[in-house]
């Protein structure tokens, strides 16, 4: 069985500071890892993914994530947070032989001016 | 541009009624999914399909059914709506190992 943990329900940062949203996973075989963002009253939007290759993945809106196989983590990062980054963030994992993804419970990011 | 749409966007119904939520995608994706989103539970998978005539149960499938007669559509039916099915429902589609594209959601209230 595959699973995802987002250990923080809420992350608060000041605008201009770096942000990290944590994600750890458990899966059989090699993982496919994803980050999505959800703004109020909207569907989820894809941010970035790790399939294979470079452990540092760059995505939309200046976000990046680092795949760490030994720690089974895929933390989302951004060097300088914006107020407009405030949203709900979901990490998802899918095993190589699985057709469906498992989502974490989400982390609410609040960036204060 | 390709897209995924859901209808209705809002629905109020009564306990015991049958309700069908529509999902239509123009990405030509084989994989389609239905999720529900509730506070404190994140996204939970209801049903999914890997192609025409294929349907599979997710982790919270009781009381729901789907059918896949073509590539574009995966309607979700609540056979006899219950108050516990009040939720926001999201449809998504994807191809192979790639990311999912989500619809805008349907807010369902069962009174």
mmCIF file with all atom_site columns, C-alpha atoms in Angstrom:
data_model
loop_
_atom_site.group_PDB
_atom_site.id
_atom_site.type_symbol
_atom_site.label_atom_id
_atom_site.label_alt_id
_atom_site.label_comp_id
_atom_site.label_asym_id
_atom_site.label_entity_id
_atom_site.label_seq_id
_atom_site.pdbx_PDB_ins_code
_atom_site.Cartn_x
_atom_site.Cartn_y
_atom_site.Cartn_z
_atom_site.occupancy
_atom_site.B_iso_or_equiv
_atom_site.pdbx_formal_charge
_atom_site.auth_seq_id
_atom_site.auth_comp_id
_atom_site.auth_asym_id
_atom_site.auth_atom_id
_atom_site.pdbx_PDB_model_num
ATOM 1   C CA . UNK A 1 1   ? 0.000   0.000  0.000   1.00 0.00 ? 1   UNK A CA 1
ATOM 2   C CA . UNK A 1 2   ? 1.165   3.517  -0.699  1.00 0.00 ? 2   UNK A CA 1
ATOM 3   C CA . UNK A 1 3   ? 0.779   6.454  1.661   1.00 0.00 ? 3   UNK A CA 1
ATOM 4   C CA . UNK A 1 4   ? 1.677   10.106 2.055   1.00 0.00 ? 4   UNK A CA 1
ATOM 5   C CA . UNK A 1 5   ? 2.204   12.147 5.203   1.00 0.00 ? 5   UNK A CA 1
ATOM 6   C CA . UNK A 1 6   ? 2.140   15.910 5.407   1.00 0.00 ? 6   UNK A CA 1
ATOM 7   C CA . UNK A 1 7   ? 3.098   16.410 9.034   1.00 0.00 ? 7   UNK A CA 1
ATOM 8   C CA . UNK A 1 8   ? 2.082   20.067 9.271   1.00 0.00 ? 8   UNK A CA 1
ATOM 9   C CA . UNK A 1 9   ? -1.552  21.116 8.932   1.00 0.00 ? 9   UNK A CA 1
ATOM 10  C CA . UNK A 1 10  ? -0.473  24.738 8.743   1.00 0.00 ? 10  UNK A CA 1
ATOM 11  C CA . UNK A 1 11  ? 2.695   26.616 7.782   1.00 0.00 ? 11  UNK A CA 1
ATOM 12  C CA . UNK A 1 12  ? 3.045   30.339 8.402   1.00 0.00 ? 12  UNK A CA 1
ATOM 13  C CA . UNK A 1 13  ? 5.820   32.424 6.878   1.00 0.00 ? 13  UNK A CA 1
ATOM 14  C CA . UNK A 1 14  ? 6.511   36.095 6.315   1.00 0.00 ? 14  UNK A CA 1
ATOM 15  C CA . UNK A 1 15  ? 6.579   37.477 2.808   1.00 0.00 ? 15  UNK A CA 1
ATOM 16  C CA . UNK A 1 16  ? 10.076  37.386 1.375   1.00 0.00 ? 16  UNK A CA 1
ATOM 17  C CA . UNK A 1 17  ? 11.213  34.530 3.620   1.00 0.00 ? 17  UNK A CA 1
ATOM 18  C CA . UNK A 1 18  ? 11.910  31.027 2.321   1.00 0.00 ? 18  UNK A CA 1
ATOM 19  C CA . UNK A 1 19  ? 9.170   28.450 2.734   1.00 0.00 ? 19  UNK A CA 1
ATOM 20  C CA . UNK A 1 20  ? 9.140   24.688 3.101   1.00 0.00 ? 20  UNK A CA 1
ATOM 21  C CA . UNK A 1 21  ? 6.125   22.390 3.050   1.00 0.00 ? 21  UNK A CA 1
ATOM 22  C CA . UNK A 1 22  ? 7.015   18.873 4.123   1.00 0.00 ? 22  UNK A CA 1
ATOM 23  C CA . UNK A 1 23  ? 6.007   15.568 2.587   1.00 0.00 ? 23  UNK A CA 1
ATOM 24  C CA . UNK A 1 24  ? 7.089   12.013 3.272   1.00 0.00 ? 24  UNK A CA 1
ATOM 25  C CA . UNK A 1 25  ? 5.874   8.942  1.460   1.00 0.00 ? 25  UNK A CA 1
ATOM 26  C CA . UNK A 1 26  ? 5.745   5.169  1.445   1.00 0.00 ? 26  UNK A CA 1
ATOM 27  C CA . UNK A 1 27  ? 5.429   3.179  -1.778  1.00 0.00 ? 27  UNK A CA 1
ATOM 28  C CA . UNK A 1 28  ? 6.458   -0.089 -3.358  1.00 0.00 ? 28  UNK A CA 1
ATOM 29  C CA . UNK A 1 29  ? 9.095   0.347  -6.010  1.00 0.00 ? 29  UNK A CA 1
ATOM 30  C CA . UNK A 1 30  ? 10.095  3.672  -7.443  1.00 0.00 ? 30  UNK A CA 1
ATOM 31  C CA . UNK A 1 31  ? 7.800   6.601  -6.686  1.00 0.00 ? 31  UNK A CA 1
ATOM 32  C CA . UNK A 1 32  ? 6.161   9.143  -8.878  1.00 0.00 ? 32  UNK A CA 1
ATOM 33  C CA . UNK A 1 33  ? 5.740   12.247 -6.710  1.00 0.00 ? 33  UNK A CA 1
ATOM 34  C CA . UNK A 1 34  ? 3.571   15.299 -7.257  1.00 0.00 ? 34  UNK A CA 1
ATOM 35  C CA . UNK A 1 35  ? 2.709   18.606 -5.652  1.00 0.00 ? 35  UNK A CA 1
ATOM 36  C CA . UNK A 1 36  ? -0.602  20.340 -6.256  1.00 0.00 ? 36  UNK A CA 1
ATOM 37  C CA . UNK A 1 37  ? -1.979  23.669 -5.059  1.00 0.00 ? 37  UNK A CA 1
ATOM 38  C CA . UNK A 1 38  ? -5.604  24.517 -4.328  1.00 0.00 ? 38  UNK A CA 1
ATOM 39  C CA . UNK A 1 39  ? -6.932  28.046 -4.069  1.00 0.00 ? 39  UNK A CA 1
ATOM 40  C CA . UNK A 1 40  ? -10.295 28.682 -2.352  1.00 0.00 ? 40  UNK A CA 1
ATOM 41  C CA . UNK A 1 41  ? -13.299 27.292 -4.244  1.00 0.00 ? 41  UNK A CA 1
ATOM 42  C CA . UNK A 1 42  ? -11.099 25.912 -7.018  1.00 0.00 ? 42  UNK A CA 1
ATOM 43  C CA . UNK A 1 43  ? -9.883  22.526 -8.164  1.00 0.00 ? 43  UNK A CA 1
ATOM 44  C CA . UNK A 1 44  ? -6.328  21.352 -7.592  1.00 0.00 ? 44  UNK A CA 1
ATOM 45  C CA . UNK A 1 45  ? -3.649  22.651 -9.917  1.00 0.00 ? 45  UNK A CA 1
ATOM 46  C CA . UNK A 1 46  ? -0.457  20.778 -10.746 1.00 0.00 ? 46  UNK A CA 1
ATOM 47  C CA . UNK A 1 47  ? 2.776   22.416 -9.529  1.00 0.00 ? 47  UNK A CA 1
ATOM 48  C CA . UNK A 1 48  ? 5.571   19.953 -10.198 1.00 0.00 ? 48  UNK A CA 1
ATOM 49  C CA . UNK A 1 49  ? 6.492   16.286 -10.325 1.00 0.00 ? 49  UNK A CA 1
ATOM 50  C CA . UNK A 1 50  ? 9.363   13.885 -9.861  1.00 0.00 ? 50  UNK A CA 1
ATOM 51  C CA . UNK A 1 51  ? 9.434   10.864 -12.130 1.00 0.00 ? 51  UNK A CA 1
ATOM 52  C CA . UNK A 1 52  ? 13.138  10.181 -12.536 1.00 0.00 ? 52  UNK A CA 1
ATOM 53  C CA . UNK A 1 53  ? 16.407  12.039 -12.999 1.00 0.00 ? 53  UNK A CA 1
ATOM 54  C CA . UNK A 1 54  ? 17.617  15.087 -11.103 1.00 0.00 ? 54  UNK A CA 1
ATOM 55  C CA . UNK A 1 55  ? 16.552  15.087 -7.463  1.00 0.00 ? 55  UNK A CA 1
ATOM 56  C CA . UNK A 1 56  ? 15.800  18.811 -7.553  1.00 0.00 ? 56  UNK A CA 1
ATOM 57  C CA . UNK A 1 57  ? 12.661  19.499 -9.525  1.00 0.00 ? 57  UNK A CA 1
ATOM 58  C CA . UNK A 1 58  ? 11.573  22.969 -10.582 1.00 0.00 ? 58  UNK A CA 1
ATOM 59  C CA . UNK A 1 59  ? 7.946   23.809 -11.181 1.00 0.00 ? 59  UNK A CA 1
ATOM 60  C CA . UNK A 1 60  ? 5.436   26.573 -11.617 1.00 0.00 ? 60  UNK A CA 1
ATOM 61  C CA . UNK A 1 61  ? 5.443   29.947 -9.804  1.00 0.00 ? 61  UNK A CA 1
ATOM 62  C CA . UNK A 1 62  ? 9.046   29.586 -8.616  1.00 0.00 ? 62  UNK A CA 1
ATOM 63  C CA . UNK A 1 63  ? 8.418   26.443 -6.563  1.00 0.00 ? 63  UNK A CA 1
ATOM 64  C CA . UNK A 1 64  ? 10.846  23.561 -6.396  1.00 0.00 ? 64  UNK A CA 1
ATOM 65  C CA . UNK A 1 65  ? 11.011  20.251 -4.585  1.00 0.00 ? 65  UNK A CA 1
ATOM 66  C CA . UNK A 1 66  ? 13.818  17.938 -3.595  1.00 0.00 ? 66  UNK A CA 1
ATOM 67  C CA . UNK A 1 67  ? 13.457  14.185 -3.858  1.00 0.00 ? 67  UNK A CA 1
ATOM 68  C CA . UNK A 1 68  ? 15.349  12.378 -1.095  1.00 0.00 ? 68  UNK A CA 1
ATOM 69  C CA . UNK A 1 69  ? 15.182  8.619  -1.537  1.00 0.00 ? 69  UNK A CA 1
ATOM 70  C CA . UNK A 1 70  ? 16.920  7.692  1.714   1.00 0.00 ? 70  UNK A CA 1
ATOM 71  C CA . UNK A 1 71  ? 14.559  9.855  3.756   1.00 0.00 ? 71  UNK A CA 1
ATOM 72  C CA . UNK A 1 72  ? 11.546  9.081  1.520   1.00 0.00 ? 72  UNK A CA 1
ATOM 73  C CA . UNK A 1 73  ? 10.764  12.767 1.385   1.00 0.00 ? 73  UNK A CA 1
ATOM 74  C CA . UNK A 1 74  ? 9.710   15.252 -1.251  1.00 0.00 ? 74  UNK A CA 1
ATOM 75  C CA . UNK A 1 75  ? 9.580   18.666 0.424   1.00 0.00 ? 75  UNK A CA 1
ATOM 76  C CA . UNK A 1 76  ? 8.228   21.670 -1.447  1.00 0.00 ? 76  UNK A CA 1
ATOM 77  C CA . UNK A 1 77  ? 10.308  24.833 -1.277  1.00 0.00 ? 77  UNK A CA 1
ATOM 78  C CA . UNK A 1 78  ? 10.412  28.396 -2.485  1.00 0.00 ? 78  UNK A CA 1
ATOM 79  C CA . UNK A 1 79  ? 13.281  30.834 -1.829  1.00 0.00 ? 79  UNK A CA 1
ATOM 80  C CA . UNK A 1 80  ? 11.076  33.891 -1.325  1.00 0.00 ? 80  UNK A CA 1
ATOM 81  C CA . UNK A 1 81  ? 7.405   33.578 -0.394  1.00 0.00 ? 81  UNK A CA 1
ATOM 82  C CA . UNK A 1 82  ? 4.670   35.814 -1.766  1.00 0.00 ? 82  UNK A CA 1
ATOM 83  C CA . UNK A 1 83  ? 1.332   36.633 -0.152  1.00 0.00 ? 83  UNK A CA 1
ATOM 84  C CA . UNK A 1 84  ? -0.282  35.169 -3.264  1.00 0.00 ? 84  UNK A CA 1
ATOM 85  C CA . UNK A 1 85  ? 1.301   31.784 -2.440  1.00 0.00 ? 85  UNK A CA 1
ATOM 86  C CA . UNK A 1 86  ? -1.189  31.432 0.407   1.00 0.00 ? 86  UNK A CA 1
ATOM 87  C CA . UNK A 1 87  ? -3.217  28.311 -0.422  1.00 0.00 ? 87  UNK A CA 1
ATOM 88  C CA . UNK A 1 88  ? -3.720  24.633 0.386   1.00 0.00 ? 88  UNK A CA 1
ATOM 89  C CA . UNK A 1 89  ? -0.918  22.354 -0.831  1.00 0.00 ? 89  UNK A CA 1
ATOM 90  C CA . UNK A 1 90  ? -1.186  18.637 -1.490  1.00 0.00 ? 90  UNK A CA 1
ATOM 91  C CA . UNK A 1 91  ? 1.548   16.095 -1.934  1.00 0.00 ? 91  UNK A CA 1
ATOM 92  C CA . UNK A 1 92  ? 0.727   12.906 -3.864  1.00 0.00 ? 92  UNK A CA 1
ATOM 93  C CA . UNK A 1 93  ? 2.557   9.651  -4.568  1.00 0.00 ? 93  UNK A CA 1
ATOM 94  C CA . UNK A 1 94  ? 2.043   6.891  -7.065  1.00 0.00 ? 94  UNK A CA 1
ATOM 95  C CA . UNK A 1 95  ? 3.941   3.638  -7.292  1.00 0.00 ? 95  UNK A CA 1
ATOM 96  C CA . UNK A 1 96  ? 5.461   2.565  -10.585 1.00 0.00 ? 96  UNK A CA 1
ATOM 97  C CA . UNK A 1 97  ? 2.873   -0.149 -11.105 1.00 0.00 ? 97  UNK A CA 1
ATOM 98  C CA . UNK A 1 98  ? -0.102  1.708  -9.653  1.00 0.00 ? 98  UNK A CA 1
ATOM 99  C CA . UNK A 1 99  ? -2.507  3.658  -11.802 1.00 0.00 ? 99  UNK A CA 1
ATOM 100 C CA . UNK A 1 100 ? -3.818  5.845  -9.033  1.00 0.00 ? 100 UNK A CA 1
ATOM 101 C CA . UNK A 1 101 ? -2.216  8.381  -6.740  1.00 0.00 ? 101 UNK A CA 1
ATOM 102 C CA . UNK A 1 102 ? -2.566  8.718  -2.999  1.00 0.00 ? 102 UNK A CA 1
ATOM 103 C CA . UNK A 1 103 ? -2.867  12.250 -1.674  1.00 0.00 ? 103 UNK A CA 1
ATOM 104 C CA . UNK A 1 104 ? -1.787  13.676 1.647   1.00 0.00 ? 104 UNK A CA 1
ATOM 105 C CA . UNK A 1 105 ? -4.252  15.539 3.846   1.00 0.00 ? 105 UNK A CA 1
ATOM 106 C CA . UNK A 1 106 ? -2.924  18.901 2.724   1.00 0.00 ? 106 UNK A CA 1
ATOM 107 C CA . UNK A 1 107 ? -1.003  21.755 4.327   1.00 0.00 ? 107 UNK A CA 1
ATOM 108 C CA . UNK A 1 108 ? -2.402  25.258 4.523   1.00 0.00 ? 108 UNK A CA 1
ATOM 109 C CA . UNK A 1 109 ? 0.281   27.814 3.721   1.00 0.00 ? 109 UNK A CA 1
ATOM 110 C CA . UNK A 1 110 ? -0.260  31.359 4.957   1.00 0.00 ? 110 UNK A CA 1
ATOM 111 C CA . UNK A 1 111 ? 2.154   34.065 3.874   1.00 0.00 ? 111 UNK A CA 1
ATOM 112 C CA . UNK A 1 112 ? 1.838   37.264 5.865   1.00 0.00 ? 112 UNK A CA 1
ATOM 113 C CA . UNK A 1 113 ? 2.859   40.681 4.530   1.00 0.00 ? 113 UNK A CA 1
ATOM 114 C CA . UNK B 2 1   ? -7.842  24.403 -25.279 1.00 0.00 ? 1   UNK B CA 1
ATOM 115 C CA . UNK B 2 2   ? -8.439  21.040 -23.647 1.00 0.00 ? 2   UNK B CA 1
ATOM 116 C CA . UNK B 2 3   ? -10.283 21.127 -20.352 1.00 0.00 ? 3   UNK B CA 1
ATOM 117 C CA . UNK B 2 4   ? -12.198 19.159 -17.760 1.00 0.00 ? 4   UNK B CA 1
ATOM 118 C CA . UNK B 2 5   ? -15.627 20.352 -16.702 1.00 0.00 ? 5   UNK B CA 1
ATOM 119 C CA . UNK B 2 6   ? -18.074 19.353 -14.010 1.00 0.00 ? 6   UNK B CA 1
ATOM 120 C CA . UNK B 2 7   ? -21.795 19.953 -13.718 1.00 0.00 ? 7   UNK B CA 1
ATOM 121 C CA . UNK B 2 8   ? -23.660 21.077 -11.822 1.00 0.00 ? 8   UNK B CA 1
ATOM 122 C CA . UNK B 2 9   ? -21.316 23.282 -9.797  1.00 0.00 ? 9   UNK B CA 1
ATOM 123 C CA . UNK B 2 10  ? -23.742 23.348 -6.895  1.00 0.00 ? 10  UNK B CA 1
ATOM 124 C CA . UNK B 2 11  ? -26.498 20.894 -6.030  1.00 0.00 ? 11  UNK B CA 1
ATOM 125 C CA . UNK B 2 12  ? -28.936 20.628 -3.158  1.00 0.00 ? 12  UNK B CA 1
ATOM 126 C CA . UNK B 2 13  ? -30.918 17.438 -2.855  1.00 0.00 ? 13  UNK B CA 1
ATOM 127 C CA . UNK B 2 14  ? -32.897 15.462 -0.326  1.00 0.00 ? 14  UNK B CA 1
ATOM 128 C CA . UNK B 2 15  ? -32.029 12.264 1.474   1.00 0.00 ? 15  UNK B CA 1
ATOM 129 C CA . UNK B 2 16  ? -32.925 9.199  -0.557  1.00 0.00 ? 16  UNK B CA 1
ATOM 130 C CA . UNK B 2 17  ? -32.874 10.831 -3.985  1.00 0.00 ? 17  UNK B CA 1
ATOM 131 C CA . UNK B 2 18  ? -30.667 9.623  -6.807  1.00 0.00 ? 18  UNK B CA 1
ATOM 132 C CA . UNK B 2 19  ? -28.126 12.201 -7.934  1.00 0.00 ? 19  UNK B CA 1
ATOM 133 C CA . UNK B 2 20  ? -25.746 12.153 -10.893 1.00 0.00 ? 20  UNK B CA 1
ATOM 134 C CA . UNK B 2 21  ? -22.720 14.405 -11.162 1.00 0.00 ? 21  UNK B CA 1
ATOM 135 C CA . UNK B 2 22  ? -21.250 14.883 -14.611 1.00 0.00 ? 22  UNK B CA 1
ATOM 136 C CA . UNK B 2 23  ? -17.582 14.999 -15.567 1.00 0.00 ? 23  UNK B CA 1
ATOM 137 C CA . UNK B 2 24  ? -16.383 15.697 -19.106 1.00 0.00 ? 24  UNK B CA 1
ATOM 138 C CA . UNK B 2 25  ? -12.798 15.979 -20.310 1.00 0.00 ? 25  UNK B CA 1
ATOM 139 C CA . UNK B 2 26  ? -11.417 16.910 -23.705 1.00 0.00 ? 26  UNK B CA 1
ATOM 140 C CA . UNK B 2 27  ? -7.825  15.874 -22.984 1.00 0.00 ? 27  UNK B CA 1
ATOM 141 C CA . UNK B 2 28  ? -8.507  12.418 -24.467 1.00 0.00 ? 28  UNK B CA 1
ATOM 142 C CA . UNK B 2 29  ? -7.069  10.888 -21.305 1.00 0.00 ? 29  UNK B CA 1
ATOM 143 C CA . UNK B 2 30  ? -7.647  7.235  -20.542 1.00 0.00 ? 30  UNK B CA 1
ATOM 144 C CA . UNK B 2 31  ? -7.534  7.633  -16.757 1.00 0.00 ? 31  UNK B CA 1
ATOM 145 C CA . UNK B 2 32  ? -10.362 9.363  -14.910 1.00 0.00 ? 32  UNK B CA 1
ATOM 146 C CA . UNK B 2 33  ? -10.985 9.707  -11.187 1.00 0.00 ? 33  UNK B CA 1
ATOM 147 C CA . UNK B 2 34  ? -13.637 10.880 -8.735  1.00 0.00 ? 34  UNK B CA 1
ATOM 148 C CA . UNK B 2 35  ? -12.654 12.269 -5.327  1.00 0.00 ? 35  UNK B CA 1
ATOM 149 C CA . UNK B 2 36  ? -14.484 13.807 -2.446  1.00 0.00 ? 36  UNK B CA 1
ATOM 150 C CA . UNK B 2 37  ? -12.946 16.514 -0.293  1.00 0.00 ? 37  UNK B CA 1
ATOM 151 C CA . UNK B 2 38  ? -13.982 17.010 3.310   1.00 0.00 ? 38  UNK B CA 1
ATOM 152 C CA . UNK B 2 39  ? -12.380 19.067 6.047   1.00 0.00 ? 39  UNK B CA 1
ATOM 153 C CA . UNK B 2 40  ? -9.852  16.995 7.918   1.00 0.00 ? 40  UNK B CA 1
ATOM 154 C CA . UNK B 2 41  ? -9.794  14.206 5.336   1.00 0.00 ? 41  UNK B CA 1
ATOM 155 C CA . UNK B 2 42  ? -8.047  15.712 2.362   1.00 0.00 ? 42  UNK B CA 1
ATOM 156 C CA . UNK B 2 43  ? -8.930  14.012 -0.915  1.00 0.00 ? 43  UNK B CA 1
ATOM 157 C CA . UNK B 2 44  ? -10.449 10.559 -0.842  1.00 0.00 ? 44  UNK B CA 1
ATOM 158 C CA . UNK B 2 45  ? -10.770 8.422  -3.957  1.00 0.00 ? 45  UNK B CA 1
ATOM 159 C CA . UNK B 2 46  ? -14.295 7.215  -4.735  1.00 0.00 ? 46  UNK B CA 1
ATOM 160 C CA . UNK B 2 47  ? -14.006 5.452  -8.109  1.00 0.00 ? 47  UNK B CA 1
ATOM 161 C CA . UNK B 2 48  ? -11.610 5.457  -11.027 1.00 0.00 ? 48  UNK B CA 1
ATOM 162 C CA . UNK B 2 49  ? -11.394 4.234  -14.594 1.00 0.00 ? 49  UNK B CA 1
ATOM 163 C CA . UNK B 2 50  ? -8.462  3.317  -16.826 1.00 0.00 ? 50  UNK B CA 1
ATOM 164 C CA . UNK B 2 51  ? -10.485 3.340  -20.026 1.00 0.00 ? 51  UNK B CA 1
ATOM 165 C CA . UNK B 2 52  ? -13.823 2.691  -21.683 1.00 0.00 ? 52  UNK B CA 1
ATOM 166 C CA . UNK B 2 53  ? -15.844 -0.021 -19.925 1.00 0.00 ? 53  UNK B CA 1
ATOM 167 C CA . UNK B 2 54  ? -13.309 -0.123 -17.072 1.00 0.00 ? 54  UNK B CA 1
ATOM 168 C CA . UNK B 2 55  ? -14.290 0.998  -13.554 1.00 0.00 ? 55  UNK B CA 1
ATOM 169 C CA . UNK B 2 56  ? -12.693 0.373  -10.171 1.00 0.00 ? 56  UNK B CA 1
ATOM 170 C CA . UNK B 2 57  ? -13.622 1.073  -6.567  1.00 0.00 ? 57  UNK B CA 1
ATOM 171 C CA . UNK B 2 58  ? -11.633 3.497  -4.508  1.00 0.00 ? 58  UNK B CA 1
ATOM 172 C CA . UNK B 2 59  ? -11.346 3.793  -0.740  1.00 0.00 ? 59  UNK B CA 1
ATOM 173 C CA . UNK B 2 60  ? -14.820 5.307  -0.174  1.00 0.00 ? 60  UNK B CA 1
ATOM 174 C CA . UNK B 2 61  ? -16.985 3.736  -2.881  1.00 0.00 ? 61  UNK B CA 1
ATOM 175 C CA . UNK B 2 62  ? -20.005 2.642  -0.820  1.00 0.00 ? 62  UNK B CA 1
ATOM 176 C CA . UNK B 2 63  ? -23.156 4.398  -2.029  1.00 0.00 ? 63  UNK B CA 1
ATOM 177 C CA . UNK B 2 64  ? -21.559 5.565  -5.288  1.00 0.00 ? 64  UNK B CA 1
ATOM 178 C CA . UNK B 2 65  ? -21.340 4.123  -8.792  1.00 0.00 ? 65  UNK B CA 1
ATOM 179 C CA . UNK B 2 66  ? -19.750 5.116  -12.104 1.00 0.00 ? 66  UNK B CA 1
ATOM 180 C CA . UNK B 2 67  ? -19.901 3.982  -15.691 1.00 0.00 ? 67  UNK B CA 1
ATOM 181 C CA . UNK B 2 68  ? -17.534 4.685  -18.585 1.00 0.00 ? 68  UNK B CA 1
ATOM 182 C CA . UNK B 2 69  ? -19.147 4.412  -21.995 1.00 0.00 ? 69  UNK B CA 1
ATOM 183 C CA . UNK B 2 70  ? -16.728 6.727  -23.804 1.00 0.00 ? 70  UNK B CA 1
ATOM 184 C CA . UNK B 2 71  ? -13.337 8.327  -23.246 1.00 0.00 ? 71  UNK B CA 1
ATOM 185 C CA . UNK B 2 72  ? -14.630 11.799 -22.407 1.00 0.00 ? 72  UNK B CA 1
ATOM 186 C CA . UNK B 2 73  ? -17.186 11.168 -19.650 1.00 0.00 ? 73  UNK B CA 1
ATOM 187 C CA . UNK B 2 74  ? -17.269 9.555  -16.210 1.00 0.00 ? 74  UNK B CA 1
ATOM 188 C CA . UNK B 2 75  ? -20.571 10.345 -14.457 1.00 0.00 ? 75  UNK B CA 1
ATOM 189 C CA . UNK B 2 76  ? -20.809 9.701  -10.726 1.00 0.00 ? 76  UNK B CA 1
ATOM 190 C CA . UNK B 2 77  ? -24.146 8.470  -9.360  1.00 0.00 ? 77  UNK B CA 1
ATOM 191 C CA . UNK B 2 78  ? -25.284 8.532  -5.771  1.00 0.00 ? 78  UNK B CA 1
ATOM 192 C CA . UNK B 2 79  ? -27.926 5.810  -5.706  1.00 0.00 ? 79  UNK B CA 1
ATOM 193 C CA . UNK B 2 80  ? -29.722 7.061  -2.591  1.00 0.00 ? 80  UNK B CA 1
ATOM 194 C CA . UNK B 2 81  ? -28.235 10.253 -1.264  1.00 0.00 ? 81  UNK B CA 1
ATOM 195 C CA . UNK B 2 82  ? -27.356 10.428 2.428   1.00 0.00 ? 82  UNK B CA 1
ATOM 196 C CA . UNK B 2 83  ? -26.394 13.407 4.588   1.00 0.00 ? 83  UNK B CA 1
ATOM 197 C CA . UNK B 2 84  ? -22.924 11.856 5.001   1.00 0.00 ? 84  UNK B CA 1
ATOM 198 C CA . UNK B 2 85  ? -22.406 12.415 1.262   1.00 0.00 ? 85  UNK B CA 1
ATOM 199 C CA . UNK B 2 86  ? -22.561 16.182 1.646   1.00 0.00 ? 86  UNK B CA 1
ATOM 200 C CA . UNK B 2 87  ? -19.155 17.155 0.310   1.00 0.00 ? 87  UNK B CA 1
ATOM 201 C CA . UNK B 2 88  ? -17.228 18.769 -2.503  1.00 0.00 ? 88  UNK B CA 1
ATOM 202 C CA . UNK B 2 89  ? -16.643 16.368 -5.380  1.00 0.00 ? 89  UNK B CA 1
ATOM 203 C CA . UNK B 2 90  ? -13.733 16.620 -7.809  1.00 0.00 ? 90  UNK B CA 1
ATOM 204 C CA . UNK B 2 91  ? -13.227 14.823 -11.066 1.00 0.00 ? 91  UNK B CA 1
ATOM 205 C CA . UNK B 2 92  ? -9.729  14.431 -12.530 1.00 0.00 ? 92  UNK B CA 1
ATOM 206 C CA . UNK B 2 93  ? -8.064  12.875 -15.543 1.00 0.00 ? 93  UNK B CA 1
ATOM 207 C CA . UNK B 2 94  ? -4.532  11.841 -16.418 1.00 0.00 ? 94  UNK B CA 1
ATOM 208 C CA . UNK B 2 95  ? -2.495  9.923  -18.946 1.00 0.00 ? 95  UNK B CA 1
ATOM 209 C CA . UNK B 2 96  ? -0.053  7.189  -17.935 1.00 0.00 ? 96  UNK B CA 1
ATOM 210 C CA . UNK B 2 97  ? 2.248   8.309  -15.093 1.00 0.00 ? 97  UNK B CA 1
ATOM 211 C CA . UNK B 2 98  ? 1.603   11.976 -15.615 1.00 0.00 ? 98  UNK B CA 1
ATOM 212 C CA . UNK B 2 99  ? -0.058  14.508 -13.368 1.00 0.00 ? 99  UNK B CA 1
ATOM 213 C CA . UNK B 2 100 ? -3.815  14.731 -12.926 1.00 0.00 ? 100 UNK B CA 1
ATOM 214 C CA . UNK B 2 101 ? -5.922  17.576 -14.265 1.00 0.00 ? 101 UNK B CA 1
ATOM 215 C CA . UNK B 2 102 ? -8.770  18.506 -11.958 1.00 0.00 ? 102 UNK B CA 1
ATOM 216 C CA . UNK B 2 103 ? -12.198 19.913 -12.655 1.00 0.00 ? 103 UNK B CA 1
ATOM 217 C CA . UNK B 2 104 ? -13.584 22.914 -10.741 1.00 0.00 ? 104 UNK B CA 1
ATOM 218 C CA . UNK B 2 105 ? -15.605 20.766 -8.338  1.00 0.00 ? 105 UNK B CA 1
ATOM 219 C CA . UNK B 2 106 ? -19.259 20.204 -7.457  1.00 0.00 ? 106 UNK B CA 1
ATOM 220 C CA . UNK B 2 107 ? -20.551 21.246 -4.061  1.00 0.00 ? 107 UNK B CA 1
ATOM 221 C CA . UNK B 2 108 ? -23.269 18.787 -3.048  1.00 0.00 ? 108 UNK B CA 1
ATOM 222 C CA . UNK B 2 109 ? -25.571 19.314 -0.092  1.00 0.00 ? 109 UNK B CA 1
ATOM 223 C CA . UNK B 2 110 ? -27.871 16.506 1.025   1.00 0.00 ? 110 UNK B CA 1
ATOM 224 C CA . UNK B 2 111 ? -30.673 17.680 3.327   1.00 0.00 ? 111 UNK B CA 1
#
